[in-house]
Structure formats: C-alpha cells, structure tokens
PDB file of N, CA and C in Angstrom:
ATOM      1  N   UNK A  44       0.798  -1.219   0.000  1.00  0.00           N
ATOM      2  CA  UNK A  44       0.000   0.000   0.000  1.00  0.00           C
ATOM      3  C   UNK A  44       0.842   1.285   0.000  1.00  0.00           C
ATOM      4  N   UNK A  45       2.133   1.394   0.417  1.00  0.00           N
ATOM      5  CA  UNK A  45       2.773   2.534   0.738  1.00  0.00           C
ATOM      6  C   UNK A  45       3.202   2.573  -0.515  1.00  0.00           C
ATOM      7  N   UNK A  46       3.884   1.594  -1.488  1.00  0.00           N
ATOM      8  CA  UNK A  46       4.367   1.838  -2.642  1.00  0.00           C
ATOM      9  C   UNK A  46       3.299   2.356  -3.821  1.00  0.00           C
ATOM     10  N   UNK A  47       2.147   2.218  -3.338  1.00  0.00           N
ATOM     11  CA  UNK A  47       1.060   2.504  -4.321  1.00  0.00           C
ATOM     12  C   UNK A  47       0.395   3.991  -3.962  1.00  0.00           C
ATOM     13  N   UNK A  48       0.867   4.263  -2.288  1.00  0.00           N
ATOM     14  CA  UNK A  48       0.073   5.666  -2.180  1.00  0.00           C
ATOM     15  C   UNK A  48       1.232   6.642  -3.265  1.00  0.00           C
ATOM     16  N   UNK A  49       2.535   6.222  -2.973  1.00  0.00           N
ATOM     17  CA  UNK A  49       3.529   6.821  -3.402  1.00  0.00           C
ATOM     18  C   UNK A  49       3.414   7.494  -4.694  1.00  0.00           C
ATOM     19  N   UNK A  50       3.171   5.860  -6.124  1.00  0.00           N
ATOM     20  CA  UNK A  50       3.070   5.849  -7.286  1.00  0.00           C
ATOM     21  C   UNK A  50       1.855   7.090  -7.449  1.00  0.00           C
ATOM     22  N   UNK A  51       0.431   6.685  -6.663  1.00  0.00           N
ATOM     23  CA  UNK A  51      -0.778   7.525  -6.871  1.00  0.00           C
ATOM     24  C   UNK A  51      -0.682   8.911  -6.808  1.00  0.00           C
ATOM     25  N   UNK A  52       0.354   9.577  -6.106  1.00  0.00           N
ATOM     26  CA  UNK A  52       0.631  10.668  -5.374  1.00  0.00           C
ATOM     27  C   UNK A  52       1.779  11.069  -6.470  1.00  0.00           C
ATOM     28  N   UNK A  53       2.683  10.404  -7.418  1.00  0.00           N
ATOM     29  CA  UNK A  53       3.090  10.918  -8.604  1.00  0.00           C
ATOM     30  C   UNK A  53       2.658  11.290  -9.552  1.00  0.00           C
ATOM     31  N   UNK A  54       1.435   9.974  -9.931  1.00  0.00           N
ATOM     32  CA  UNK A  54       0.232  10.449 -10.845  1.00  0.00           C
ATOM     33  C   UNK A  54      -0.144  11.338 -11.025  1.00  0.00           C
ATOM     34  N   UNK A  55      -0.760  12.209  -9.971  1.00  0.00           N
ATOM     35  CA  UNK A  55      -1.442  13.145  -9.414  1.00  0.00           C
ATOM     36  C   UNK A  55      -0.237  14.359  -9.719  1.00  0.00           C
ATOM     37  N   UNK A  56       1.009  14.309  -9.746  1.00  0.00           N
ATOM     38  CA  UNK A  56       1.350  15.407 -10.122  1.00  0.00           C
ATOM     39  C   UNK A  56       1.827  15.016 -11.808  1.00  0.00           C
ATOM     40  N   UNK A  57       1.761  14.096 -12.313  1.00  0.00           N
ATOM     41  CA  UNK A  57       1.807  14.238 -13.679  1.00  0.00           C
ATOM     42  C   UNK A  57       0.436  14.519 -14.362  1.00  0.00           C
ATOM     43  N   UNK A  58      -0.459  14.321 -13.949  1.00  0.00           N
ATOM     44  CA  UNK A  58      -1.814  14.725 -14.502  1.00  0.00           C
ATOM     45  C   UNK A  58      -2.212  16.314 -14.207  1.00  0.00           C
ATOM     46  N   UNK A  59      -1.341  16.324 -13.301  1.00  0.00           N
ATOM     47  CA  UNK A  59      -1.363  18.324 -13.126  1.00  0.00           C
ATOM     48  C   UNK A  59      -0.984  18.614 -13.967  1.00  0.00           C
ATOM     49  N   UNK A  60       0.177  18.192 -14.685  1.00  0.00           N
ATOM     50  CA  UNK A  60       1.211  18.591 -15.684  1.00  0.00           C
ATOM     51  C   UNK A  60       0.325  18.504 -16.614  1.00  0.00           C
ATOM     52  N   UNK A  61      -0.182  17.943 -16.839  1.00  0.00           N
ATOM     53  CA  UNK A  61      -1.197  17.281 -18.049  1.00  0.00           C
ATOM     54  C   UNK A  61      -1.952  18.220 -18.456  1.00  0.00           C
ATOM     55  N   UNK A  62      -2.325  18.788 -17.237  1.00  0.00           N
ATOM     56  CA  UNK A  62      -3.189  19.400 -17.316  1.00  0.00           C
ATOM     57  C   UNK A  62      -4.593  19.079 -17.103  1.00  0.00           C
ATOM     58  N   UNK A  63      -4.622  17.726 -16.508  1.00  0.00           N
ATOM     59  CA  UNK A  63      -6.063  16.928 -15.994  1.00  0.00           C
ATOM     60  C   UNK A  63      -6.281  17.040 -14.537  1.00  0.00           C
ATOM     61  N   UNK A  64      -6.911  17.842 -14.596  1.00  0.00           N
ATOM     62  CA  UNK A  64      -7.324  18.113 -12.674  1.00  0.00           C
ATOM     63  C   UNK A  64      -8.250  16.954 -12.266  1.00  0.00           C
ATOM     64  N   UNK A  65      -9.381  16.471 -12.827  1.00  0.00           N
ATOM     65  CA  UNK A  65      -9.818  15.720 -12.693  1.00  0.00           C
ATOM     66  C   UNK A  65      -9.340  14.333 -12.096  1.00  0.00           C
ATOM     67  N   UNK A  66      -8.951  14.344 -13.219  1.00  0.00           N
ATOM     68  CA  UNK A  66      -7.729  12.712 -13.120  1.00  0.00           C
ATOM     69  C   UNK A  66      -6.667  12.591 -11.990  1.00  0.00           C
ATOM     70  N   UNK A  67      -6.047  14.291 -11.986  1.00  0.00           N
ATOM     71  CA  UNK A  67      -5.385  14.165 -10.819  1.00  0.00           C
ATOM     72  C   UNK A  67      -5.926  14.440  -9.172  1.00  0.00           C
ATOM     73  N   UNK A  68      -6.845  15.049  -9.371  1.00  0.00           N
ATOM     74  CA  UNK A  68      -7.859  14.790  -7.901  1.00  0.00           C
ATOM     75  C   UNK A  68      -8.498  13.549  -7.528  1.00  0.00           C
ATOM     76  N   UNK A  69      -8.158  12.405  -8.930  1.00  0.00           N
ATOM     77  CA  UNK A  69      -8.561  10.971  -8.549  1.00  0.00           C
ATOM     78  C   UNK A  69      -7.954  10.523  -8.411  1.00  0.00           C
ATOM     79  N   UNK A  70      -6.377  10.616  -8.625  1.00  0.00           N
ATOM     80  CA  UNK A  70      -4.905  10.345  -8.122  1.00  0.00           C
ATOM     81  C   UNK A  70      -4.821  10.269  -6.458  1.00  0.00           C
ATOM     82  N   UNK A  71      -4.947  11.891  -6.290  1.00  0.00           N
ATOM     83  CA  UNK A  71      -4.592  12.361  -4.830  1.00  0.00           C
ATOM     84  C   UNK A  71      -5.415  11.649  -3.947  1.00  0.00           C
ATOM     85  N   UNK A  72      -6.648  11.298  -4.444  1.00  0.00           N
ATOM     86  CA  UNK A  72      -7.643  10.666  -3.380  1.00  0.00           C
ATOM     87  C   UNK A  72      -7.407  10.011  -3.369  1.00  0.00           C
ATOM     88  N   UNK A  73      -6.871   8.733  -4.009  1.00  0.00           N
ATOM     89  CA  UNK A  73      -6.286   7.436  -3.397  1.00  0.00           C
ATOM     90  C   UNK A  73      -5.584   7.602  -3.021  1.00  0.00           C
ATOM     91  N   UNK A  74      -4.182   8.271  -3.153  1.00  0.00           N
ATOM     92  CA  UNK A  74      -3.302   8.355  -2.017  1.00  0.00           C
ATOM     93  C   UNK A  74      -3.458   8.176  -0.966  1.00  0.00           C
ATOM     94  N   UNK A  75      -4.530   9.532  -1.093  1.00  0.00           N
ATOM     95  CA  UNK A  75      -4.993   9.637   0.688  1.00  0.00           C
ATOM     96  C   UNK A  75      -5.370   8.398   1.375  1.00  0.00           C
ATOM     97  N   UNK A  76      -6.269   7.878   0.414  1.00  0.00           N
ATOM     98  CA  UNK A  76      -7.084   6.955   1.078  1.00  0.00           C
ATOM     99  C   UNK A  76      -6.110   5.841   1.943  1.00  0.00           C
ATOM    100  N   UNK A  77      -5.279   5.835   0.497  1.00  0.00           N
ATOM    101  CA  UNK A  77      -4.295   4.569   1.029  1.00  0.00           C
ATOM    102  C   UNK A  77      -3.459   4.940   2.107  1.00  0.00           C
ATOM    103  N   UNK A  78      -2.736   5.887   2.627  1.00  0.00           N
ATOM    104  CA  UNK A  78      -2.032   6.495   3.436  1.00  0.00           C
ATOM    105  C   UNK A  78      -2.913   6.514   4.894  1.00  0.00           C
ATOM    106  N   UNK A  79      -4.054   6.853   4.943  1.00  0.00           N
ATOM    107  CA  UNK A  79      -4.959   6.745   5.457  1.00  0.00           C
ATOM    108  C   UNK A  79      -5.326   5.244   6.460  1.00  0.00           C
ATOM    109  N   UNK A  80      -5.461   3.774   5.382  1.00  0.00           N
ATOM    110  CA  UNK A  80      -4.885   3.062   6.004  1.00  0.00           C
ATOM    111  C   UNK A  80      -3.573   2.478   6.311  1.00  0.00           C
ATOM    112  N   UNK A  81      -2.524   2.724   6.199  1.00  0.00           N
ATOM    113  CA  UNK A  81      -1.479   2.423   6.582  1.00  0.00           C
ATOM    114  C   UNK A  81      -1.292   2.541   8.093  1.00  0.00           C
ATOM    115  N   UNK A  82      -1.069   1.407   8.759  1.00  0.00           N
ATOM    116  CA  UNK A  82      -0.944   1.525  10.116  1.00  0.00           C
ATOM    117  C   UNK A  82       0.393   2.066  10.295  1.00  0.00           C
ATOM    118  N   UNK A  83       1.028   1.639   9.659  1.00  0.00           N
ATOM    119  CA  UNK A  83       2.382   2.362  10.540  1.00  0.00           C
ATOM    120  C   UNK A  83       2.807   4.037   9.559  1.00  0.00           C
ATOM    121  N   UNK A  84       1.934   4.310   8.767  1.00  0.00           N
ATOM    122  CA  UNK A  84       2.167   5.533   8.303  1.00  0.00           C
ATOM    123  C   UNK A  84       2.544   6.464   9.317  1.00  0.00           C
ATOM    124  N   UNK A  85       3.721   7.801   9.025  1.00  0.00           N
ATOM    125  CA  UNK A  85       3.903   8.664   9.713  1.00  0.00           C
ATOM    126  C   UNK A  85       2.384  10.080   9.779  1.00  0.00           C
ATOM    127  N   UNK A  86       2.156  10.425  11.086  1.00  0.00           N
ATOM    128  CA  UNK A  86       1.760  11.897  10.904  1.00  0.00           C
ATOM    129  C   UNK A  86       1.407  12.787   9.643  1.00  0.00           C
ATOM    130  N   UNK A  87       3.159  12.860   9.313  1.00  0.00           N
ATOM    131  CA  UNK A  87       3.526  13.741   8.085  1.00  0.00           C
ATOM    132  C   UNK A  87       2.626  13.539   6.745  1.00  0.00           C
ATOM    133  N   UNK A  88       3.265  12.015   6.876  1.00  0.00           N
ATOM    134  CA  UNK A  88       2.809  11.360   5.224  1.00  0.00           C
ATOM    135  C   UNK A  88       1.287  11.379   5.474  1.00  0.00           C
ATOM    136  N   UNK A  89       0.594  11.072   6.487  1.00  0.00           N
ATOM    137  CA  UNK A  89      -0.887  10.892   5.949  1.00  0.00           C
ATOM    138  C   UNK A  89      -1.496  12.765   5.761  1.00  0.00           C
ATOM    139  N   UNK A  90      -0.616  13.547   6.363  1.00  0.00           N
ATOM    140  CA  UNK A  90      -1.333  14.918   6.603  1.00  0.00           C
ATOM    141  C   UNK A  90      -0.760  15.667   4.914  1.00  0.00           C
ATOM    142  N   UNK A  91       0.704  15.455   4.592  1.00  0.00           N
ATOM    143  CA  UNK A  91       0.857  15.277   3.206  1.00  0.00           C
ATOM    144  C   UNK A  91       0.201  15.174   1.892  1.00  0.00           C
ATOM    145  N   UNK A  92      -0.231  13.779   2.142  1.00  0.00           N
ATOM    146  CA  UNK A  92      -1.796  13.220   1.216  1.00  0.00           C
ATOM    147  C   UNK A  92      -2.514  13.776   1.648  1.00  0.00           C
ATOM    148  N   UNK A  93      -3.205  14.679   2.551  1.00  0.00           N
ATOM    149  CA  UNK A  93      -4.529  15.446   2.730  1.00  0.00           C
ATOM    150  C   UNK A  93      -4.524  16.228   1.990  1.00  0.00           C
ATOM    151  N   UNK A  94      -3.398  17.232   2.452  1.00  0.00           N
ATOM    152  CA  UNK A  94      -3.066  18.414   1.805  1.00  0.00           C
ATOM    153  C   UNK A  94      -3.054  18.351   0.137  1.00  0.00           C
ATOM    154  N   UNK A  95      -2.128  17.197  -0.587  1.00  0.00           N
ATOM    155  CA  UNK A  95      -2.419  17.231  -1.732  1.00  0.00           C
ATOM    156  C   UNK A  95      -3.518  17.076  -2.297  1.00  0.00           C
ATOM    157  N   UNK A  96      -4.223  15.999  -1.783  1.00  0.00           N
ATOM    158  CA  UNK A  96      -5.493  15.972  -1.704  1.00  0.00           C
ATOM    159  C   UNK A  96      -6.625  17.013  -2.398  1.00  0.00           C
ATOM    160  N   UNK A  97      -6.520  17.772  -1.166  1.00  0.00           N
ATOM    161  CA  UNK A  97      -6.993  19.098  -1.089  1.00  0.00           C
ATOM    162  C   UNK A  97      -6.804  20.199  -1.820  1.00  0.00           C
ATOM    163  N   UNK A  98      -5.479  20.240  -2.330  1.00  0.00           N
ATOM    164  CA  UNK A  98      -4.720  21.026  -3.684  1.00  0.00           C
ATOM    165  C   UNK A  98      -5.394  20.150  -4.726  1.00  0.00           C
ATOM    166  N   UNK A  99      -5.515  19.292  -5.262  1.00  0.00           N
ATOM    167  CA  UNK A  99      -5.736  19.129  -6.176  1.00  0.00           C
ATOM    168  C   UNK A  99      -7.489  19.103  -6.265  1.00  0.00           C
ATOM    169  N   UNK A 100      -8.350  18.734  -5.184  1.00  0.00           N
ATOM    170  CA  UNK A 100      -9.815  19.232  -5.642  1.00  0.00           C
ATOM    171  C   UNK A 100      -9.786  20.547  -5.517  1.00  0.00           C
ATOM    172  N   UNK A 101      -8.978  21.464  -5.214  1.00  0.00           N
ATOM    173  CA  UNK A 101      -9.080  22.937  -5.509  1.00  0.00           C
ATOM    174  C   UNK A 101      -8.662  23.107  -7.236  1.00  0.00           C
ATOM    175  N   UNK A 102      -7.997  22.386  -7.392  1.00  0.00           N
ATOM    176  CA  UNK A 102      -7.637  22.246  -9.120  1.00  0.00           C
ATOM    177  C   UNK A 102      -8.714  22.009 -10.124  1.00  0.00           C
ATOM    178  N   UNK A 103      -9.766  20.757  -9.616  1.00  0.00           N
ATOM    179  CA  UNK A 103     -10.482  20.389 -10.296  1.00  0.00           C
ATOM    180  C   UNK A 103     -11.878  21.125 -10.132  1.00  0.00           C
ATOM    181  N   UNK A 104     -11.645  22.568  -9.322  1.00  0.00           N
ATOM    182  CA  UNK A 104     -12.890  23.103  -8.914  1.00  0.00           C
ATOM    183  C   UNK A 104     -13.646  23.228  -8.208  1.00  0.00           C
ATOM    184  N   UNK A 105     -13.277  21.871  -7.010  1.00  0.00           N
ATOM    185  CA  UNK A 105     -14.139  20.965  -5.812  1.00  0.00           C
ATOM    186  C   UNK A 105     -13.666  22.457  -4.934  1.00  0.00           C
ATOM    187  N   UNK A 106     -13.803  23.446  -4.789  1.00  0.00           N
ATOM    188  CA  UNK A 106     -13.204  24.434  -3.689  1.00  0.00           C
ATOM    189  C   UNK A 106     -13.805  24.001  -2.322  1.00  0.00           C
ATOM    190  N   UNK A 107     -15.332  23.363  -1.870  1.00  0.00           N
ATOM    191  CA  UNK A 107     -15.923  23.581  -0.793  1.00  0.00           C
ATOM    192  C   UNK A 107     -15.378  22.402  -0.283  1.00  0.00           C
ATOM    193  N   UNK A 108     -14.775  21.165  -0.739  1.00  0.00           N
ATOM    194  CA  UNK A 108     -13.987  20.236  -0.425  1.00  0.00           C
ATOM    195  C   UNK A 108     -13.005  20.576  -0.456  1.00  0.00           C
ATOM    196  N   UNK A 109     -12.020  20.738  -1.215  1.00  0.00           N
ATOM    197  CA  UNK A 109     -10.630  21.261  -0.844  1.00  0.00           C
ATOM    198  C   UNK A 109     -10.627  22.067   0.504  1.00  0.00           C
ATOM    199  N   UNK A 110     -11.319  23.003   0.343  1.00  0.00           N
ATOM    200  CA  UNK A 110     -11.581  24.026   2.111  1.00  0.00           C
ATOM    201  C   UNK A 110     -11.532  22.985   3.249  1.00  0.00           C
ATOM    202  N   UNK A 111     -12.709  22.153   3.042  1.00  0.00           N
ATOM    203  CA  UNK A 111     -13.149  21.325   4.117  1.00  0.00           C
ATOM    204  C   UNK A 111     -12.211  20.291   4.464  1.00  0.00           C
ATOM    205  N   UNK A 112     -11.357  19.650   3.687  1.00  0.00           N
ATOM    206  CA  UNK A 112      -9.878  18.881   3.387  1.00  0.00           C
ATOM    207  C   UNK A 112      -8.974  19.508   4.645  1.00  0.00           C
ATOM    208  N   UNK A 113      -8.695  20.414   4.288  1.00  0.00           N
ATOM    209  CA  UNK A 113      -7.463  21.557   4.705  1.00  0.00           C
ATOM    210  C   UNK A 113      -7.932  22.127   6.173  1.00  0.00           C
ATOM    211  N   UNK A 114      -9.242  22.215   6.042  1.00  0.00           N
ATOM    212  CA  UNK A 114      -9.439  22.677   7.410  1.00  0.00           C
ATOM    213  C   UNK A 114      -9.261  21.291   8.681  1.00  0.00           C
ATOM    214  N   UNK A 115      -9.672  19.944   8.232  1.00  0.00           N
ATOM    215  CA  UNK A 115      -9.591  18.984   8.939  1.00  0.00           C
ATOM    216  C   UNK A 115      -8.324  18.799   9.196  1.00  0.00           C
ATOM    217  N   UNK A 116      -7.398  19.288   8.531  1.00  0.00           N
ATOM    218  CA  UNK A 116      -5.964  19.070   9.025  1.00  0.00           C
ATOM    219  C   UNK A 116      -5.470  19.887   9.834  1.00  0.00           C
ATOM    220  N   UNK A 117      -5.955  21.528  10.472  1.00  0.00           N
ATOM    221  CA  UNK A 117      -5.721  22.138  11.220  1.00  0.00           C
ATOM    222  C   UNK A 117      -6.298  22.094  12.505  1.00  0.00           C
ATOM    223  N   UNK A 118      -7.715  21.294  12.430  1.00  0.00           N
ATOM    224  CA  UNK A 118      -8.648  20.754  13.384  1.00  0.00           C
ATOM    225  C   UNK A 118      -9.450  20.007  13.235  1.00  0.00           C
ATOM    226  N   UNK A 119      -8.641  19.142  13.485  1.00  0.00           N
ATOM    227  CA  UNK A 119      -9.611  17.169  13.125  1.00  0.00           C
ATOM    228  C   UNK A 119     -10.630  17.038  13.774  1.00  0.00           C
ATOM    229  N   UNK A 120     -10.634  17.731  14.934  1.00  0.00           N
ATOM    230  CA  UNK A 120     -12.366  17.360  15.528  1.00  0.00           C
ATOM    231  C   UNK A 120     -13.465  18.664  15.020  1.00  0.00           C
TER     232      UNK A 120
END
C-alpha cells in the first residue's frame, strides 16, 4: 500500500502537468485513502496526502472540499 500511495501521489502530479485536474484529484484521493490506512504511516505522510489531496480538488474546482480537506488538518475534531 505505501508503494502505491507513493506511485498515486506521482500520478497526481503528472496529470497536473497534463493538465487533468480531474484525473489528478482521482490520483490524490487514493493516495490519501491509502495512506490513510497504513498503520504504521507517519503523521507527516498521511497529513501530506490530505493536503495534496486538497490542492488538487481545488484544481479540479471541488473548492468547498478542498476548504473542508485543509481545514480537517488544522482541526480534526
């Protein structure tokens, strides 16, 4: 799973490049997801994948998600 949040989380910036926000906000979300379960994931890396996450549905337009993304990472409850 870690080698795949990794790969997903490259995707996601080659489809920026691309110029596919779409594609790459379906990138970033698996990342997350996967990072997400990783038990022994660090802090960093899962808050990382949020954030990109979150950058990239701001890419694809999703702004009230991207917001809502970004804000859960400054205050999870």
């Amino acid at each position: 799973p870690r080698a795949q949040a990794e790969l997903y989380t490259r995707l996601a910036r080659v489809f920026s490049i691309e110029g596919s926000a779409a594609e790459a906000a379906r990138a970033a979300a698996r990342a997350d997801q996967l990072y997400a379960t990783l038990a022994d994931a660090r802090p960093d890396e899962r808050a990382m994948a949020r954030a990109v996450h979150a950058q990239y549905a701001f890419y694809a337009g999703d702004y009230d998600r991207g917001e809502a993304m970004l804000r859960e990472l400054v205050d999870p409850e």
